[in-house]
């Protein structure tokens, strides 16, 4: 076990939050899209309900049969096999489209797909692998040898633009890069986690007081539990340094 891992597991302030007597489970209270260019975002399956804390456009897709791309309604980026990998279980991400771009890795062939109407598959034109809902590592989506199972079959909804796995009806979803999670503690403070799910660079994240049950004009002390130091007194919001 590394020294960093040991320090995290034995941090008394983190342990105190985890064992707080109020026993309130933290929940996601806010999210935002990354502002960084050229970021690659992981693709998962998630509940299709619009009542969940997911921007509807993260669930919506369009297929261009001319160039084979599947593009997100969120930002027009392309469904891609990460790093042009040809191995079983290669990660599926959303990234900038580079079809026929000779300056990029594999010239965008990792972003071209064939949508099977009869068998309901989505097959990579680069390596013939199927878009696969990984049941063992759910909710992840990867590229896998086609096997005619329902977790490789996808139902396109022409009305709302969603793509649902035939296995359990969940929707193909662009993972939210920046998230704020919070939970109340017995001393009336809030435990807050700022989470960067992006897989390329670090980025700052802002938590607004109104998202965690405080009034907008309230002054609050922000404490960094990992380093066990107070960062200062802030009003209405706090913006973190870059988080990887």
mmCIF file of N, CA, C and O in Angstrom, residues 161-224:
data_model
loop_
_atom_site.group_PDB
_atom_site.id
_atom_site.type_symbol
_atom_site.label_atom_id
_atom_site.label_comp_id
_atom_site.label_asym_id
_atom_site.label_seq_id
_atom_site.Cartn_x
_atom_site.Cartn_y
_atom_site.Cartn_z
ATOM 1 N N UNK A 161 -34.451 10.758 -29.517
ATOM 2 C CA UNK A 161 -33.030 10.689 -29.835
ATOM 3 C C UNK A 161 -32.198 9.810 -28.920
ATOM 4 O O UNK A 161 -30.972 9.792 -29.024
ATOM 5 N N UNK A 162 -32.844 9.064 -28.031
ATOM 6 C CA UNK A 162 -32.085 8.202 -27.129
ATOM 7 C C UNK A 162 -31.748 6.871 -27.797
ATOM 8 O O UNK A 162 -32.408 6.438 -28.744
ATOM 9 N N UNK A 163 -30.704 6.233 -27.263
ATOM 10 C CA UNK A 163 -30.290 4.906 -27.709
ATOM 11 C C UNK A 163 -30.282 4.018 -26.468
ATOM 12 O O UNK A 163 -29.476 4.213 -25.558
ATOM 13 N N UNK A 164 -31.184 3.036 -26.438
ATOM 14 C CA UNK A 164 -31.365 2.221 -25.241
ATOM 15 C C UNK A 164 -30.821 0.813 -25.444
ATOM 16 O O UNK A 164 -30.976 0.223 -26.512
ATOM 17 N N UNK A 165 -30.178 0.298 -24.391
ATOM 18 C CA UNK A 165 -29.731 -1.087 -24.452
ATOM 19 C C UNK A 165 -30.937 -2.012 -24.333
ATOM 20 O O UNK A 165 -31.814 -1.811 -23.487
ATOM 21 N N UNK A 166 -30.987 -3.009 -25.201
ATOM 22 C CA UNK A 166 -32.101 -3.955 -25.176
ATOM 23 C C UNK A 166 -32.087 -4.787 -23.896
ATOM 24 O O UNK A 166 -33.118 -5.308 -23.465
ATOM 25 N N UNK A 167 -30.932 -4.884 -23.262
ATOM 26 C CA UNK A 167 -30.795 -5.715 -22.063
ATOM 27 C C UNK A 167 -31.693 -5.242 -20.930
ATOM 28 O O UNK A 167 -32.400 -6.038 -20.315
ATOM 29 N N UNK A 168 -31.667 -3.937 -20.634
ATOM 30 C CA UNK A 168 -32.477 -3.452 -19.510
ATOM 31 C C UNK A 168 -33.089 -2.074 -19.744
ATOM 32 O O UNK A 168 -33.648 -1.481 -18.823
ATOM 33 N N UNK A 169 -32.988 -1.561 -20.973
ATOM 34 C CA UNK A 169 -33.665 -0.313 -21.300
ATOM 35 C C UNK A 169 -32.956 0.955 -20.877
ATOM 36 O O UNK A 169 -33.495 2.052 -21.050
ATOM 37 N N UNK A 170 -31.745 0.845 -20.324
ATOM 38 C CA UNK A 170 -31.014 2.054 -19.954
ATOM 39 C C UNK A 170 -30.461 2.741 -21.205
ATOM 40 O O UNK A 170 -30.322 2.134 -22.260
ATOM 41 N N UNK A 171 -30.137 4.021 -21.045
ATOM 42 C CA UNK A 171 -29.747 4.841 -22.195
ATOM 43 C C UNK A 171 -28.240 5.042 -22.301
ATOM 44 O O UNK A 171 -27.547 5.208 -21.290
ATOM 45 N N UNK A 172 -27.758 5.055 -23.538
ATOM 46 C CA UNK A 172 -26.376 5.416 -23.820
ATOM 47 C C UNK A 172 -26.191 6.879 -23.412
ATOM 48 O O UNK A 172 -26.936 7.752 -23.861
ATOM 49 N N UNK A 173 -25.200 7.143 -22.552
ATOM 50 C CA UNK A 173 -25.119 8.441 -21.883
ATOM 51 C C UNK A 173 -23.685 8.967 -21.855
ATOM 52 O O UNK A 173 -22.745 8.218 -21.596
ATOM 53 N N UNK A 174 -23.548 10.261 -22.093
ATOM 54 C CA UNK A 174 -22.255 10.927 -21.931
ATOM 55 C C UNK A 174 -22.063 11.224 -20.450
ATOM 56 O O UNK A 174 -22.877 11.909 -19.829
ATOM 57 N N UNK A 175 -21.003 10.687 -19.877
ATOM 58 C CA UNK A 175 -20.743 10.880 -18.456
ATOM 59 C C UNK A 175 -20.540 12.360 -18.155
ATOM 60 O O UNK A 175 -19.907 13.078 -18.922
ATOM 61 N N UNK A 176 -21.102 12.818 -17.048
ATOM 62 C CA UNK A 176 -20.894 14.204 -16.623
ATOM 63 C C UNK A 176 -19.474 14.354 -16.107
ATOM 64 O O UNK A 176 -19.053 13.642 -15.202
ATOM 65 N N UNK A 177 -18.726 15.298 -16.682
ATOM 66 C CA UNK A 177 -17.320 15.417 -16.309
ATOM 67 C C UNK A 177 -17.122 15.982 -14.906
ATOM 68 O O UNK A 177 -16.269 15.529 -14.149
ATOM 69 N N UNK A 178 -17.887 17.016 -14.555
ATOM 70 C CA UNK A 178 -17.682 17.724 -13.290
ATOM 71 C C UNK A 178 -18.922 17.575 -12.417
ATOM 72 O O UNK A 178 -20.027 17.923 -12.834
ATOM 73 N N UNK A 179 -18.742 17.061 -11.208
ATOM 74 C CA UNK A 179 -19.878 16.815 -10.327
ATOM 75 C C UNK A 179 -19.603 17.362 -8.929
ATOM 76 O O UNK A 179 -18.456 17.391 -8.470
ATOM 77 N N UNK A 180 -20.686 17.765 -8.259
ATOM 78 C CA UNK A 180 -20.626 18.173 -6.854
ATOM 79 C C UNK A 180 -21.541 17.249 -6.062
ATOM 80 O O UNK A 180 -22.732 17.138 -6.362
ATOM 81 N N UNK A 181 -20.973 16.578 -5.064
ATOM 82 C CA UNK A 181 -21.734 15.707 -4.169
ATOM 83 C C UNK A 181 -21.699 16.312 -2.767
ATOM 84 O O UNK A 181 -20.682 16.884 -2.358
ATOM 85 N N UNK A 182 -22.799 16.174 -2.028
ATOM 86 C CA UNK A 182 -22.842 16.768 -0.690
ATOM 87 C C UNK A 182 -23.763 15.971 0.222
ATOM 88 O O UNK A 182 -24.685 15.287 -0.234
ATOM 89 N N UNK A 183 -23.497 16.097 1.524
ATOM 90 C CA UNK A 183 -24.337 15.464 2.532
ATOM 91 C C UNK A 183 -24.256 16.230 3.839
ATOM 92 O O UNK A 183 -23.190 16.749 4.207
ATOM 93 N N UNK A 184 -25.378 16.320 4.543
ATOM 94 C CA UNK A 184 -25.432 17.061 5.811
ATOM 95 C C UNK A 184 -24.745 16.279 6.924
ATOM 96 O O UNK A 184 -24.802 15.046 6.968
ATOM 97 N N UNK A 185 -24.115 17.024 7.846
ATOM 98 C CA UNK A 185 -23.472 16.434 9.011
ATOM 99 C C UNK A 185 -24.197 16.877 10.285
ATOM 100 O O UNK A 185 -24.967 17.844 10.280
ATOM 101 N N UNK A 186 -23.940 16.179 11.364
ATOM 102 C CA UNK A 186 -24.663 16.422 12.614
ATOM 103 C C UNK A 186 -24.386 17.792 13.218
ATOM 104 O O UNK A 186 -25.176 18.287 14.025
ATOM 105 N N UNK A 187 -23.283 18.440 12.850
ATOM 106 C CA UNK A 187 -22.979 19.771 13.385
ATOM 107 C C UNK A 187 -23.510 20.880 12.485
ATOM 108 O O UNK A 187 -23.120 22.036 12.605
ATOM 109 N N UNK A 188 -24.410 20.524 11.537
ATOM 110 C CA UNK A 188 -25.061 21.455 10.599
ATOM 111 C C UNK A 188 -24.127 21.942 9.489
ATOM 112 O O UNK A 188 -24.481 22.850 8.736
ATOM 113 N N UNK A 189 -22.952 21.351 9.391
ATOM 114 C CA UNK A 189 -22.077 21.651 8.261
ATOM 115 C C UNK A 189 -22.413 20.699 7.112
ATOM 116 O O UNK A 189 -23.301 19.845 7.231
ATOM 117 N N UNK A 190 -21.707 20.858 6.002
ATOM 118 C CA UNK A 190 -21.913 20.005 4.838
ATOM 119 C C UNK A 190 -20.588 19.369 4.431
ATOM 120 O O UNK A 190 -19.560 20.051 4.358
ATOM 121 N N UNK A 191 -20.616 18.077 4.190
ATOM 122 C CA UNK A 191 -19.461 17.404 3.589
ATOM 123 C C UNK A 191 -19.642 17.465 2.076
ATOM 124 O O UNK A 191 -20.694 17.082 1.558
ATOM 125 N N UNK A 192 -18.636 17.957 1.367
ATOM 126 C CA UNK A 192 -18.750 18.178 -0.073
ATOM 127 C C UNK A 192 -17.598 17.479 -0.790
ATOM 128 O O UNK A 192 -16.446 17.557 -0.360
ATOM 129 N N UNK A 193 -17.933 16.795 -1.870
ATOM 130 C CA UNK A 193 -16.921 16.177 -2.731
ATOM 131 C C UNK A 193 -17.024 16.817 -4.108
ATOM 132 O O UNK A 193 -18.110 16.855 -4.703
ATOM 133 N N UNK A 194 -15.907 17.323 -4.612
ATOM 134 C CA UNK A 194 -15.834 17.875 -5.963
ATOM 135 C C UNK A 194 -15.149 16.831 -6.834
ATOM 136 O O UNK A 194 -13.996 16.479 -6.593
ATOM 137 N N UNK A 195 -15.875 16.344 -7.830
ATOM 138 C CA UNK A 195 -15.423 15.175 -8.590
ATOM 139 C C UNK A 195 -15.229 15.522 -10.057
ATOM 140 O O UNK A 195 -16.151 15.999 -10.724
ATOM 141 N N UNK A 196 -14.027 15.281 -10.553
ATOM 142 C CA UNK A 196 -13.713 15.478 -11.972
ATOM 143 C C UNK A 196 -13.625 14.110 -12.634
ATOM 144 O O UNK A 196 -12.692 13.352 -12.398
ATOM 145 N N UNK A 197 -14.612 13.787 -13.480
ATOM 146 C CA UNK A 197 -14.634 12.492 -14.161
ATOM 147 C C UNK A 197 -13.965 12.543 -15.530
ATOM 148 O O UNK A 197 -13.916 11.540 -16.232
ATOM 149 N N UNK A 198 -13.497 13.705 -15.938
ATOM 150 C CA UNK A 198 -12.784 13.804 -17.206
ATOM 151 C C UNK A 198 -11.511 12.982 -17.155
ATOM 152 O O UNK A 198 -10.921 12.794 -16.092
ATOM 153 N N UNK A 199 -11.072 12.491 -18.307
ATOM 154 C CA UNK A 199 -9.926 11.577 -18.303
ATOM 155 C C UNK A 199 -8.685 12.165 -18.956
ATOM 156 O O UNK A 199 -7.806 11.438 -19.397
ATOM 157 N N UNK A 200 -8.607 13.499 -19.031
ATOM 158 C CA UNK A 200 -7.425 14.077 -19.667
ATOM 159 C C UNK A 200 -6.696 15.075 -18.778
ATOM 160 O O UNK A 200 -5.540 14.883 -18.446
ATOM 161 N N UNK A 201 -7.359 16.146 -18.368
ATOM 162 C CA UNK A 201 -6.661 17.221 -17.678
ATOM 163 C C UNK A 201 -7.372 17.605 -16.390
ATOM 164 O O UNK A 201 -8.499 17.204 -16.123
ATOM 165 N N UNK A 202 -6.678 18.423 -15.582
ATOM 166 C CA UNK A 202 -7.279 18.930 -14.355
ATOM 167 C C UNK A 202 -8.135 20.152 -14.668
ATOM 168 O O UNK A 202 -7.937 20.830 -15.675
ATOM 169 N N UNK A 203 -9.082 20.434 -13.775
ATOM 170 C CA UNK A 203 -10.014 21.528 -14.022
ATOM 171 C C UNK A 203 -10.608 21.989 -12.697
ATOM 172 O O UNK A 203 -10.794 21.197 -11.774
ATOM 173 N N UNK A 204 -10.892 23.277 -12.589
ATOM 174 C CA UNK A 204 -11.508 23.795 -11.371
ATOM 175 C C UNK A 204 -13.002 23.478 -11.361
ATOM 176 O O UNK A 204 -13.629 23.340 -12.410
ATOM 177 N N UNK A 205 -13.567 23.363 -10.156
ATOM 178 C CA UNK A 205 -14.987 23.055 -9.982
ATOM 179 C C UNK A 205 -15.554 24.018 -8.948
ATOM 180 O O UNK A 205 -14.911 24.302 -7.932
ATOM 181 N N UNK A 206 -16.761 24.511 -9.195
ATOM 182 C CA UNK A 206 -17.405 25.457 -8.287
ATOM 183 C C UNK A 206 -18.596 24.811 -7.592
ATOM 184 O O UNK A 206 -19.417 24.154 -8.237
ATOM 185 N N UNK A 207 -18.670 24.995 -6.269
ATOM 186 C CA UNK A 207 -19.855 24.594 -5.513
ATOM 187 C C UNK A 207 -20.559 25.864 -5.054
ATOM 188 O O UNK A 207 -19.950 26.768 -4.476
ATOM 189 N N UNK A 208 -21.851 25.956 -5.358
ATOM 190 C CA UNK A 208 -22.659 27.101 -4.943
ATOM 191 C C UNK A 208 -23.351 26.771 -3.628
ATOM 192 O O UNK A 208 -23.830 25.651 -3.432
ATOM 193 N N UNK A 209 -23.408 27.754 -2.744
ATOM 194 C CA UNK A 209 -24.036 27.526 -1.440
ATOM 195 C C UNK A 209 -25.485 27.064 -1.589
ATOM 196 O O UNK A 209 -25.971 26.246 -0.819
ATOM 197 N N UNK A 210 -26.195 27.607 -2.584
ATOM 198 C CA UNK A 210 -27.603 27.239 -2.755
ATOM 199 C C UNK A 210 -27.775 25.770 -3.142
ATOM 200 O O UNK A 210 -28.848 25.194 -2.952
ATOM 201 N N UNK A 211 -26.707 25.147 -3.673
ATOM 202 C CA UNK A 211 -26.781 23.727 -4.031
ATOM 203 C C UNK A 211 -26.643 22.821 -2.815
ATOM 204 O O UNK A 211 -26.980 21.637 -2.873
ATOM 205 N N UNK A 212 -26.119 23.370 -1.709
ATOM 206 C CA UNK A 212 -25.877 22.529 -0.531
ATOM 207 C C UNK A 212 -26.699 22.984 0.676
ATOM 208 O O UNK A 212 -26.389 22.648 1.820
ATOM 209 N N UNK A 213 -27.750 23.773 0.420
ATOM 210 C CA UNK A 213 -28.677 24.127 1.488
ATOM 211 C C UNK A 213 -28.328 25.362 2.281
ATOM 212 O O UNK A 213 -28.978 25.652 3.298
ATOM 213 N N UNK A 214 -27.323 26.124 1.854
ATOM 214 C CA UNK A 214 -26.976 27.373 2.523
ATOM 215 C C UNK A 214 -27.599 28.536 1.764
ATOM 216 O O UNK A 214 -27.880 28.436 0.568
ATOM 217 N N UNK A 215 -27.788 29.663 2.456
ATOM 218 C CA UNK A 215 -28.272 30.858 1.776
ATOM 219 C C UNK A 215 -27.136 31.482 0.974
ATOM 220 O O UNK A 215 -25.951 31.320 1.306
ATOM 221 N N UNK A 216 -27.493 32.212 -0.060
ATOM 222 C CA UNK A 216 -26.499 32.758 -0.974
ATOM 223 C C UNK A 216 -25.574 33.774 -0.308
ATOM 224 O O UNK A 216 -24.423 33.946 -0.712
ATOM 225 N N UNK A 217 -26.084 34.460 0.733
ATOM 226 C CA UNK A 217 -25.283 35.499 1.390
ATOM 227 C C UNK A 217 -24.565 34.991 2.638
ATOM 228 O O UNK A 217 -23.956 35.760 3.374
ATOM 229 N N UNK A 218 -24.634 33.689 2.867
ATOM 230 C CA UNK A 218 -24.014 33.120 4.063
ATOM 231 C C UNK A 218 -22.505 32.988 3.891
ATOM 232 O O UNK A 218 -22.017 32.582 2.841
ATOM 233 N N UNK A 219 -21.760 33.350 4.936
ATOM 234 C CA UNK A 219 -20.313 33.151 4.936
ATOM 235 C C UNK A 219 -20.011 31.796 5.560
ATOM 236 O O UNK A 219 -20.600 31.424 6.576
ATOM 237 N N UNK A 220 -19.118 31.049 4.948
ATOM 238 C CA UNK A 220 -18.809 29.707 5.439
ATOM 239 C C UNK A 220 -17.311 29.445 5.355
ATOM 240 O O UNK A 220 -16.640 29.884 4.413
ATOM 241 N N UNK A 221 -16.818 28.732 6.347
ATOM 242 C CA UNK A 221 -15.416 28.308 6.337
ATOM 243 C C UNK A 221 -15.299 27.047 5.488
ATOM 244 O O UNK A 221 -16.054 26.089 5.666
ATOM 245 N N UNK A 222 -14.369 27.047 4.554
ATOM 246 C CA UNK A 222 -14.109 25.876 3.718
ATOM 247 C C UNK A 222 -12.840 25.201 4.229
ATOM 248 O O UNK A 222 -11.786 25.840 4.339
ATOM 249 N N UNK A 223 -12.959 23.919 4.539
ATOM 250 C CA UNK A 223 -11.817 23.166 5.049
ATOM 251 C C UNK A 223 -11.496 22.015 4.102
ATOM 252 O O UNK A 223 -12.392 21.313 3.625
ATOM 253 N N UNK A 224 -10.236 21.838 3.814
ATOM 254 C CA UNK A 224 -9.753 20.759 2.955
ATOM 255 C C UNK A 224 -9.445 19.560 3.852
ATOM 256 O O UNK A 224 -8.479 19.568 4.613
#
